[in-house]
PDB file of C-alpha atoms in Angstrom:
ATOM      1  CA  MET A   1     -12.146   5.356  11.210  1.00  0.00           C
ATOM      2  CA  LYS A   2      -9.429   2.871  11.943  1.00  0.00           C
ATOM      3  CA  PRO A   3      -7.332   1.888   9.066  1.00  0.00           C
ATOM      4  CA  VAL A   4      -8.404  -1.667   7.583  1.00  0.00           C
ATOM      5  CA  ASN A   5      -5.266  -4.371   7.906  1.00  0.00           C
ATOM      6  CA  PRO A   6      -5.379  -5.950   4.360  1.00  0.00           C
ATOM      7  CA  GLN A   7      -3.919  -9.116   5.654  1.00  0.00           C
ATOM      8  CA  GLU A   8      -7.032  -9.920   7.912  1.00  0.00           C
ATOM      9  CA  VAL A   9      -9.944  -9.226   5.555  1.00  0.00           C
ATOM     10  CA  VAL A  10      -9.642 -11.352   2.487  1.00  0.00           C
ATOM     11  CA  VAL A  11     -10.519 -14.783   3.137  1.00  0.00           C
ATOM     12  CA  ARG A  12     -10.328 -17.253  -0.164  1.00  0.00           C
ATOM     13  CA  ALA A  13     -12.447 -20.120  -1.301  1.00  0.00           C
ATOM     14  CA  THR A  14     -14.875 -20.570   1.670  1.00  0.00           C
ATOM     15  CA  ALA A  15     -17.038 -22.792  -0.486  1.00  0.00           C
ATOM     16  CA  SER A  16     -14.352 -25.385  -1.261  1.00  0.00           C
ATOM     17  CA  HIS A  17     -15.370 -28.063   1.214  1.00  0.00           C
ATOM     18  CA  LYS A  18     -18.247 -30.529   2.263  1.00  0.00           C
ATOM     19  CA  GLY A  19     -20.487 -30.340   5.241  1.00  0.00           C
ATOM     20  CA  ARG A  20     -20.256 -27.349   7.726  1.00  0.00           C
ATOM     21  CA  LYS A  21     -17.353 -25.012   8.115  1.00  0.00           C
ATOM     22  CA  LEU A  22     -17.025 -21.518   9.878  1.00  0.00           C
ATOM     23  CA  SER A  23     -14.527 -19.556   7.832  1.00  0.00           C
ATOM     24  CA  VAL A  24     -14.836 -16.044   9.893  1.00  0.00           C
ATOM     25  CA  THR A  25     -15.364 -15.696  13.666  1.00  0.00           C
ATOM     26  CA  PRO A  26     -14.632 -12.782  16.114  1.00  0.00           C
ATOM     27  CA  ALA A  27     -12.238 -15.053  17.483  1.00  0.00           C
ATOM     28  CA  ASP A  28      -9.922 -15.518  14.227  1.00  0.00           C
ATOM     29  CA  SER A  29     -10.735 -12.081  12.419  1.00  0.00           C
ATOM     30  CA  PRO A  30     -11.080  -8.392  12.994  1.00  0.00           C
ATOM     31  CA  MET A  31     -14.858  -8.759  13.254  1.00  0.00           C
ATOM     32  CA  LYS A  32     -16.280  -8.032  16.608  1.00  0.00           C
ATOM     33  CA  ARG A  33     -19.969  -9.480  16.218  1.00  0.00           C
ATOM     34  CA  LEU A  34     -20.115 -11.373  12.773  1.00  0.00           C
ATOM     35  CA  HIS A  35     -19.733 -15.152  12.064  1.00  0.00           C
ATOM     36  CA  TYR A  36     -20.031 -16.571   8.513  1.00  0.00           C
ATOM     37  CA  GLY A  37     -20.058 -20.112   7.763  1.00  0.00           C
ATOM     38  CA  ARG A  38     -21.170 -22.084   4.760  1.00  0.00           C
ATOM     39  CA  ILE A  39     -22.948 -25.739   4.814  1.00  0.00           C
ATOM     40  CA  LEU A  40     -22.378 -27.546   1.380  1.00  0.00           C
ATOM     41  CA  LEU A  41     -24.411 -30.834   1.308  1.00  0.00           C
ATOM     42  CA  ASP A  42     -24.943 -33.536  -1.063  1.00  0.00           C
ATOM     43  CA  GLN A  43     -25.866 -37.159  -1.303  1.00  0.00           C
ATOM     44  CA  THR A  44     -22.318 -38.084  -0.014  1.00  0.00           C
ATOM     45  CA  ALA A  45     -22.711 -35.569   2.760  1.00  0.00           C
ATOM     46  CA  PRO A  46     -26.445 -35.419   3.195  1.00  0.00           C
ATOM     47  CA  LYS A  47     -26.702 -34.167   7.028  1.00  0.00           C
ATOM     48  CA  ALA A  48     -25.157 -31.252   9.021  1.00  0.00           C
ATOM     49  CA  VAL A  49     -26.012 -30.852  12.816  1.00  0.00           C
ATOM     50  CA  PHE A  50     -24.990 -28.101  15.026  1.00  0.00           C
ATOM     51  CA  GLU A  51     -25.822 -25.850  18.095  1.00  0.00           C
ATOM     52  CA  THR A  52     -26.080 -21.915  17.998  1.00  0.00           C
ATOM     53  CA  SER A  53     -24.998 -21.557  21.547  1.00  0.00           C
ATOM     54  CA  GLY A  54     -25.111 -17.673  22.275  1.00  0.00           C
ATOM     55  CA  ARG A  55     -25.583 -16.839  18.570  1.00  0.00           C
ATOM     56  CA  GLU A  56     -28.727 -16.069  16.489  1.00  0.00           C
ATOM     57  CA  VAL A  57     -28.333 -17.655  13.300  1.00  0.00           C
ATOM     58  CA  GLY A  58     -29.613 -16.785   9.664  1.00  0.00           C
ATOM     59  CA  LEU A  59     -29.406 -19.664   6.945  1.00  0.00           C
ATOM     60  CA  LEU A  60     -29.786 -18.277   3.362  1.00  0.00           C
ATOM     61  CA  CYS A  61     -30.252 -20.882   0.550  1.00  0.00           C
ATOM     62  CA  MET A  62     -28.163 -19.873  -2.441  1.00  0.00           C
ATOM     63  CA  ALA A  63     -28.727 -22.957  -4.358  1.00  0.00           C
ATOM     64  CA  GLY A  64     -30.404 -26.220  -3.976  1.00  0.00           C
ATOM     65  CA  GLN A  65     -32.734 -27.589  -1.619  1.00  0.00           C
ATOM     66  CA  CYS A  66     -32.771 -28.767   1.826  1.00  0.00           C
ATOM     67  CA  VAL A  67     -34.921 -29.401   5.006  1.00  0.00           C
ATOM     68  CA  VAL A  68     -34.210 -27.599   8.291  1.00  0.00           C
ATOM     69  CA  GLN A  69     -35.270 -28.724  11.585  1.00  0.00           C
ATOM     70  CA  VAL A  70     -34.819 -26.725  14.776  1.00  0.00           C
ATOM     71  CA  ASN A  71     -35.125 -28.298  18.457  1.00  0.00           C
ATOM     72  CA  GLY A  72     -36.496 -31.482  16.900  1.00  0.00           C
ATOM     73  CA  GLY A  73     -39.594 -29.494  15.927  1.00  0.00           C
ATOM     74  CA  ASP A  74     -41.479 -29.353  12.483  1.00  0.00           C
ATOM     75  CA  THR A  75     -39.487 -29.672   9.352  1.00  0.00           C
ATOM     76  CA  ILE A  76     -39.043 -26.514   7.172  1.00  0.00           C
ATOM     77  CA  GLY A  77     -38.323 -27.053   3.654  1.00  0.00           C
ATOM     78  CA  LEU A  78     -35.905 -24.392   2.018  1.00  0.00           C
ATOM     79  CA  GLY A  79     -35.778 -23.769  -1.542  1.00  0.00           C
ATOM     80  CA  ARG A  80     -33.559 -21.308  -3.567  1.00  0.00           C
ATOM     81  CA  TYR A  81     -33.199 -17.869  -1.629  1.00  0.00           C
ATOM     82  CA  ASP A  82     -35.378 -18.864   0.985  1.00  0.00           C
ATOM     83  CA  ALA A  83     -34.091 -18.112   4.405  1.00  0.00           C
ATOM     84  CA  VAL A  84     -34.564 -19.209   7.873  1.00  0.00           C
ATOM     85  CA  TYR A  85     -33.894 -17.122  11.217  1.00  0.00           C
ATOM     86  CA  VAL A  86     -32.889 -19.748  14.092  1.00  0.00           C
ATOM     87  CA  PRO A  87     -33.010 -18.145  17.731  1.00  0.00           C
ATOM     88  CA  ARG A  88     -29.790 -18.384  20.103  1.00  0.00           C
ATOM     89  CA  GLY A  89     -29.739 -21.610  22.034  1.00  0.00           C
ATOM     90  CA  SER A  90     -31.054 -24.041  19.514  1.00  0.00           C
ATOM     91  CA  THR A  91     -30.128 -27.487  17.773  1.00  0.00           C
ATOM     92  CA  VAL A  92     -30.063 -27.339  14.228  1.00  0.00           C
ATOM     93  CA  GLN A  93     -30.272 -30.032  11.761  1.00  0.00           C
ATOM     94  CA  VAL A  94     -29.904 -29.528   7.766  1.00  0.00           C
ATOM     95  CA  SER A  95     -30.644 -32.367   5.655  1.00  0.00           C
ATOM     96  CA  THR A  96     -30.887 -32.945   1.458  1.00  0.00           C
ATOM     97  CA  SER A  97     -31.846 -35.435  -0.674  1.00  0.00           C
ATOM     98  CA  SER A  98     -30.230 -33.751  -3.624  1.00  0.00           C
ATOM     99  CA  ALA A  99     -27.685 -30.867  -3.178  1.00  0.00           C
ATOM    100  CA  VAL A 100     -27.856 -27.414  -1.170  1.00  0.00           C
ATOM    101  CA  ASP A 101     -25.553 -24.419  -0.884  1.00  0.00           C
ATOM    102  CA  LEU A 102     -26.254 -22.630   2.639  1.00  0.00           C
ATOM    103  CA  VAL A 103     -24.761 -19.528   3.912  1.00  0.00           C
ATOM    104  CA  GLU A 104     -24.819 -19.336   7.819  1.00  0.00           C
ATOM    105  CA  CYS A 105     -24.732 -15.622   9.377  1.00  0.00           C
ATOM    106  CA  GLY A 106     -24.788 -15.367  13.004  1.00  0.00           C
ATOM    107  CA  ALA A 107     -23.966 -13.056  15.857  1.00  0.00           C
ATOM    108  CA  GLU A 108     -23.883 -13.289  19.571  1.00  0.00           C
ATOM    109  CA  VAL A 109     -27.097 -11.825  21.279  1.00  0.00           C
ATOM    110  CA  GLU A 110     -28.803 -11.312  24.625  1.00  0.00           C
ATOM    111  CA  GLY A 111     -32.491 -11.483  23.467  1.00  0.00           C
ATOM    112  CA  ILE A 112     -34.278 -14.487  22.196  1.00  0.00           C
ATOM    113  CA  TYR A 113     -36.471 -14.189  19.208  1.00  0.00           C
ATOM    114  CA  PRO A 114     -38.794 -16.274  17.427  1.00  0.00           C
ATOM    115  CA  LEU A 115     -37.801 -18.880  14.606  1.00  0.00           C
ATOM    116  CA  GLN A 116     -39.122 -17.111  11.448  1.00  0.00           C
ATOM    117  CA  VAL A 117     -38.879 -18.450   7.863  1.00  0.00           C
ATOM    118  CA  VAL A 118     -38.409 -16.056   5.180  1.00  0.00           C
ATOM    119  CA  ARG A 119     -39.869 -17.065   1.701  1.00  0.00           C
ATOM    120  CA  TYR A 120     -38.311 -15.447  -1.515  1.00  0.00           C
ATOM    121  CA  ARG A 121     -41.703 -14.870  -3.274  1.00  0.00           C
ATOM    122  CA  ASP A 122     -42.486 -12.802  -0.163  1.00  0.00           C
ATOM    123  CA  VAL A 123     -39.319 -10.830  -0.731  1.00  0.00           C
ATOM    124  CA  GLU A 124     -39.895 -10.279  -4.614  1.00  0.00           C
ATOM    125  CA  GLN A 125     -43.258  -8.786  -3.939  1.00  0.00           C
ATOM    126  CA  ASN A 126     -42.071  -6.259  -1.547  1.00  0.00           C
ATOM    127  CA  PRO A 127     -40.534  -3.162  -2.893  1.00  0.00           C
ATOM    128  CA  ALA A 128     -38.674  -2.394   0.097  1.00  0.00           C
ATOM    129  CA  LEU A 129     -36.870  -5.614   0.146  1.00  0.00           C
ATOM    130  CA  LYS A 130     -36.033  -6.403  -3.616  1.00  0.00           C
ATOM    131  CA  PHE A 131     -35.700  -3.545  -5.750  1.00  0.00           C
ATOM    132  CA  THR A 132     -33.071  -2.052  -8.413  1.00  0.00           C
ATOM    133  CA  ALA A 133     -30.338   0.487  -7.620  1.00  0.00           C
ATOM    134  CA  GLY A 134     -28.055   2.668  -9.515  1.00  0.00           C
ATOM    135  CA  GLY A 135     -27.738   3.709 -12.827  1.00  0.00           C
ATOM    136  CA  ASP A 136     -25.445   4.011 -15.795  1.00  0.00           C
ATOM    137  CA  ALA A 137     -22.652   1.835 -14.882  1.00  0.00           C
ATOM    138  CA  THR A 138     -23.646   1.297 -11.522  1.00  0.00           C
ATOM    139  CA  ARG A 139     -27.035  -0.962 -11.844  1.00  0.00           C
ATOM    140  CA  ARG A 140     -27.407  -3.760  -9.730  1.00  0.00           C
ATOM    141  CA  GLU A 141     -30.552  -5.959  -7.906  1.00  0.00           C
ATOM    142  CA  LEU A 142     -30.589  -6.168  -4.042  1.00  0.00           C
ATOM    143  CA  SER A 143     -32.743  -8.638  -2.097  1.00  0.00           C
ATOM    144  CA  ILE A 144     -33.136  -8.132   1.599  1.00  0.00           C
ATOM    145  CA  LEU A 145     -33.731 -11.762   3.036  1.00  0.00           C
ATOM    146  CA  ILE A 146     -33.112 -10.768   6.641  1.00  0.00           C
ATOM    147  CA  GLY A 147     -33.926  -7.266   7.329  1.00  0.00           C
ATOM    148  CA  LYS A 148     -36.740  -5.471   8.823  1.00  0.00           C
ATOM    149  CA  ASN A 149     -39.169  -8.390   7.620  1.00  0.00           C
ATOM    150  CA  VAL A 150     -37.319 -10.423  10.447  1.00  0.00           C
ATOM    151  CA  ASP A 151     -37.219  -9.927  14.225  1.00  0.00           C
ATOM    152  CA  ALA A 152     -33.746 -10.182  15.234  1.00  0.00           C
ATOM    153  CA  GLY A 153     -31.079  -8.575  17.430  1.00  0.00           C
ATOM    154  CA  ARG A 154     -27.912  -7.696  14.982  1.00  0.00           C
ATOM    155  CA  ILE A 155     -27.932  -9.697  11.960  1.00  0.00           C
ATOM    156  CA  VAL A 156     -29.114  -8.429   8.601  1.00  0.00           C
ATOM    157  CA  ALA A 157     -28.326 -10.538   5.260  1.00  0.00           C
ATOM    158  CA  GLY A 158     -29.119 -10.445   1.601  1.00  0.00           C
ATOM    159  CA  PHE A 159     -27.907 -10.548  -1.812  1.00  0.00           C
ATOM    160  CA  THR A 160     -26.543  -8.147  -4.734  1.00  0.00           C
ATOM    161  CA  ARG A 161     -26.423  -9.056  -8.421  1.00  0.00           C
ATOM    162  CA  SER A 162     -24.754  -6.582 -10.827  1.00  0.00           C
ATOM    163  CA  ALA A 163     -25.494  -5.677 -14.453  1.00  0.00           C
ATOM    164  CA  PRO A 164     -22.454  -7.000 -16.431  1.00  0.00           C
ATOM    165  CA  GLY A 165     -19.427  -4.822 -15.945  1.00  0.00           C
ATOM    166  CA  HIS A 166     -21.188  -2.433 -13.429  1.00  0.00           C
ATOM    167  CA  TRP A 167     -19.967  -0.976  -9.969  1.00  0.00           C
ATOM    168  CA  THR A 168     -21.847  -2.032  -7.022  1.00  0.00           C
ATOM    169  CA  SER A 169     -21.953  -0.336  -3.385  1.00  0.00           C
ATOM    170  CA  TRP A 170     -21.804   3.039  -5.297  1.00  0.00           C
ATOM    171  CA  PRO A 171     -21.526   5.641  -4.374  1.00  0.00           C
ATOM    172  CA  PRO A 172     -18.953   4.447  -1.990  1.00  0.00           C
ATOM    173  CA  HIS A 173     -20.406   4.080   1.677  1.00  0.00           C
ATOM    174  CA  GLU A 174     -19.689   3.293   5.081  1.00  0.00           C
ATOM    175  CA  HIS A 175     -21.742   2.358   8.181  1.00  0.00           C
ATOM    176  CA  THR A 176     -18.596   1.784  10.819  1.00  0.00           C
ATOM    177  CA  GLU A 177     -20.200   3.097  13.892  1.00  0.00           C
ATOM    178  CA  ILE A 178     -23.336   0.816  13.625  1.00  0.00           C
ATOM    179  CA  LEU A 179     -22.516  -2.228  11.765  1.00  0.00           C
ATOM    180  CA  GLU A 180     -19.839  -4.356  10.510  1.00  0.00           C
ATOM    181  CA  GLU A 181     -20.182  -6.316   7.020  1.00  0.00           C
ATOM    182  CA  MET A 182     -18.632  -8.684   4.743  1.00  0.00           C
ATOM    183  CA  TYR A 183     -19.123  -9.937   1.297  1.00  0.00           C
ATOM    184  CA  VAL A 184     -19.460 -13.260  -0.037  1.00  0.00           C
ATOM    185  CA  TYR A 185     -19.041 -13.767  -3.824  1.00  0.00           C
ATOM    186  CA  PHE A 186     -21.309 -16.580  -5.383  1.00  0.00           C
ATOM    187  CA  ASP A 187     -22.411 -17.669  -8.786  1.00  0.00           C
ATOM    188  CA  MET A 188     -19.493 -16.338 -10.493  1.00  0.00           C
ATOM    189  CA  PRO A 189     -18.344 -19.260 -12.536  1.00  0.00           C
ATOM    190  CA  PRO A 190     -14.901 -18.963 -14.137  1.00  0.00           C
ATOM    191  CA  PRO A 191     -13.904 -16.726 -16.007  1.00  0.00           C
ATOM    192  CA  ALA A 192     -15.825 -14.089 -13.787  1.00  0.00           C
ATOM    193  CA  PHE A 193     -14.187 -12.036 -11.365  1.00  0.00           C
ATOM    194  CA  GLY A 194     -14.612  -8.580  -9.628  1.00  0.00           C
ATOM    195  CA  VAL A 195     -12.555  -6.141  -7.926  1.00  0.00           C
ATOM    196  CA  GLN A 196     -13.379  -5.032  -4.406  1.00  0.00           C
ATOM    197  CA  LEU A 197     -11.755  -2.144  -2.955  1.00  0.00           C
ATOM    198  CA  VAL A 198     -12.103  -1.304   1.102  1.00  0.00           C
ATOM    199  CA  TYR A 199     -10.618   2.093   2.178  1.00  0.00           C
ATOM    200  CA  THR A 200     -10.657   4.329   5.205  1.00  0.00           C
ATOM    201  CA  THR A 201      -8.670   7.053   3.340  1.00  0.00           C
ATOM    202  CA  PRO A 202      -9.548   7.384  -0.566  1.00  0.00           C
ATOM    203  CA  GLU A 203      -6.002   8.371  -1.607  1.00  0.00           C
ATOM    204  CA  THR A 204      -4.346   5.354  -0.030  1.00  0.00           C
ATOM    205  CA  PRO A 205      -7.050   2.205  -0.022  1.00  0.00           C
ATOM    206  CA  GLU A 206      -5.788  -0.572   1.961  1.00  0.00           C
ATOM    207  CA  VAL A 207      -7.186  -3.291   0.149  1.00  0.00           C
ATOM    208  CA  ALA A 208      -7.871  -3.458  -3.865  1.00  0.00           C
ATOM    209  CA  THR A 209      -8.052  -7.314  -4.505  1.00  0.00           C
ATOM    210  CA  VAL A 210      -9.620  -9.532  -7.240  1.00  0.00           C
ATOM    211  CA  VAL A 211     -12.530 -11.604  -5.988  1.00  0.00           C
ATOM    212  CA  ARG A 212     -13.986 -14.862  -7.327  1.00  0.00           C
ATOM    213  CA  ASP A 213     -16.530 -17.267  -6.685  1.00  0.00           C
ATOM    214  CA  GLY A 214     -16.288 -18.475  -3.007  1.00  0.00           C
ATOM    215  CA  ASP A 215     -13.862 -15.554  -1.736  1.00  0.00           C
ATOM    216  CA  ALA A 216     -15.067 -13.345   1.186  1.00  0.00           C
ATOM    217  CA  VAL A 217     -13.968  -9.740   2.069  1.00  0.00           C
ATOM    218  CA  LEU A 218     -14.409  -8.377   5.595  1.00  0.00           C
ATOM    219  CA  MET A 219     -15.360  -4.752   6.064  1.00  0.00           C
ATOM    220  CA  PRO A 220     -14.862  -4.130   9.738  1.00  0.00           C
ATOM    221  CA  ALA A 221     -14.576  -0.319   8.613  1.00  0.00           C
ATOM    222  CA  GLY A 222     -14.214   1.619   5.563  1.00  0.00           C
ATOM    223  CA  TYR A 223     -15.757   2.606   2.129  1.00  0.00           C
ATOM    224  CA  HIS A 224     -16.262  -0.565  -0.032  1.00  0.00           C
ATOM    225  CA  PRO A 225     -17.595  -0.328  -3.611  1.00  0.00           C
ATOM    226  CA  ASN A 226     -16.606  -3.123  -5.994  1.00  0.00           C
ATOM    227  CA  VAL A 227     -16.965  -3.424  -9.958  1.00  0.00           C
ATOM    228  CA  ALA A 228     -17.644  -6.328 -12.113  1.00  0.00           C
ATOM    229  CA  ALA A 229     -15.338  -7.694 -15.133  1.00  0.00           C
ATOM    230  CA  PRO A 230     -16.743  -6.721 -18.481  1.00  0.00           C
ATOM    231  CA  GLY A 231     -19.564  -9.173 -19.580  1.00  0.00           C
ATOM    232  CA  HIS A 232     -19.928 -10.676 -16.209  1.00  0.00           C
ATOM    233  CA  SER A 233     -21.821  -9.682 -13.139  1.00  0.00           C
ATOM    234  CA  ILE A 234     -20.498  -9.327  -9.431  1.00  0.00           C
ATOM    235  CA  ASN A 235     -22.794 -11.533  -7.089  1.00  0.00           C
ATOM    236  CA  PHE A 236     -22.248 -11.309  -3.412  1.00  0.00           C
ATOM    237  CA  VAL A 237     -24.205 -12.103  -0.238  1.00  0.00           C
ATOM    238  CA  TRP A 238     -23.700  -9.454   2.342  1.00  0.00           C
ATOM    239  CA  LEU A 239     -23.942 -10.136   5.922  1.00  0.00           C
ATOM    240  CA  MET A 240     -24.197  -7.414   8.705  1.00  0.00           C
ATOM    241  CA  ALA A 241     -24.142  -7.423  12.492  1.00  0.00           C
ATOM    242  CA  ALA A 242     -25.449  -4.512  14.458  1.00  0.00           C
ATOM    243  CA  HIS A 243     -22.640  -3.212  17.551  1.00  0.00           C
ATOM    244  CA  ARG A 244     -25.711  -2.257  19.545  1.00  0.00           C
ATOM    245  CA  GLU A 245     -28.600  -4.968  19.514  1.00  0.00           C
ATOM    246  CA  ARG A 246     -31.564  -4.105  18.049  1.00  0.00           C
ATOM    247  CA  GLU A 247     -30.749  -0.271  18.138  1.00  0.00           C
ATOM    248  CA  ASP A 248     -28.075  -0.401  15.495  1.00  0.00           C
ATOM    249  CA  ARG A 249     -29.768  -3.042  13.425  1.00  0.00           C
ATOM    250  CA  VAL A 250     -30.885  -0.731  10.397  1.00  0.00           C
ATOM    251  CA  PHE A 251     -30.269  -1.158   6.499  1.00  0.00           C
ATOM    252  CA  GLY A 252     -29.642   1.500   4.512  1.00  0.00           C
ATOM    253  CA  VAL A 253     -28.196   4.226   7.014  1.00  0.00           C
ATOM    254  CA  VAL A 254     -24.712   4.774   5.637  1.00  0.00           C
ATOM    255  CA  ASN A 255     -22.602   7.485   5.391  1.00  0.00           C
ATOM    256  CA  VAL A 256     -21.623   8.188   1.617  1.00  0.00           C
ATOM    257  CA  GLN A 257     -18.013   9.396   0.555  1.00  0.00           C
ATOM    258  CA  PRO A 258     -18.509  13.067   0.405  1.00  0.00           C
ATOM    259  CA  GLU A 259     -16.883  13.448  -2.937  1.00  0.00           C
ATOM    260  CA  PHE A 260     -19.746  11.215  -4.337  1.00  0.00           C
ATOM    261  CA  SER A 261     -22.720  12.224  -2.331  1.00  0.00           C
ATOM    262  CA  GLN A 262     -24.780  14.331  -4.757  1.00  0.00           C
ATOM    263  CA  ASN A 263     -27.324  11.547  -5.647  1.00  0.00           C
ATOM    264  CA  GLY A 264     -27.958   9.860  -2.232  1.00  0.00           C
ATOM    265  CA  SER A 265     -26.944   6.541  -1.263  1.00  0.00           C
ATOM    266  CA  GLY A 266     -28.777   4.490  -3.857  1.00  0.00           C
ATOM    267  CA  LEU A 267     -30.290   2.542  -1.001  1.00  0.00           C
ATOM    268  CA  GLU A 268     -33.541   4.683  -0.225  1.00  0.00           C
ATOM    269  CA  ALA A 269     -35.862   2.379  -1.472  1.00  0.00           C
ATOM    270  CA  SER A 270     -35.272  -0.003   1.653  1.00  0.00           C
ATOM    271  CA  ARG A 271     -36.471   2.819   3.641  1.00  0.00           C
ATOM    272  CA  LYS A 272     -39.869   2.895   2.220  1.00  0.00           C
TER     273      LYS A 272
END
């Protein structure tokens, strides 16, 4: 694995604006495929309109409510933890009469895949999409919003919530050859914080940084465990993009750091 440059992979305060803002693209980061943006609307800024161009886009509603309209078609209402997959070449309008926080995940694709809506109530009922992993000191709950339930080319997205003070993404794992990834931390009001590691060589980790609500850490390569502060959870949206369209678009296929590989990856439930 190519070493990670710590100066390039930590992006702070990505949820401190109003409207739509792209914080990570291949043009301004070490990511080859992945785009990340945030759409934060309220009554003072109730609407955002944008083009997906050559990207497929996933919109994940992390708080509040909104209405999404694609190419002037029917409106799609989204509530907390609902998601929508939007094909490349689309015009998207997002509006709210209250407030909404959307995470935007995108990647350039060749194929055109259908518009799809994901209801969190359906995710909750599927044990391969929502499950608990880990044990003592590593317990967390994973929700896959855009995975094998969605027909797409590259993107995979969902979120993880840890038990207070626990490690997640444990045992340490990496998937550099097939997927690049990033974490965006959410629902961690002060004084909550966590510590994120990213490393290609365990003896000399390239990244060991404190993370707080709204921060993002990119993982173009490397193992990437993290840990919550005692008494608090570390909660993060994870966004991934496959290197080979469709072929590499899988969740839970990882290489576990050999020293910690005795009990599997902790992601086996997703393979059901």
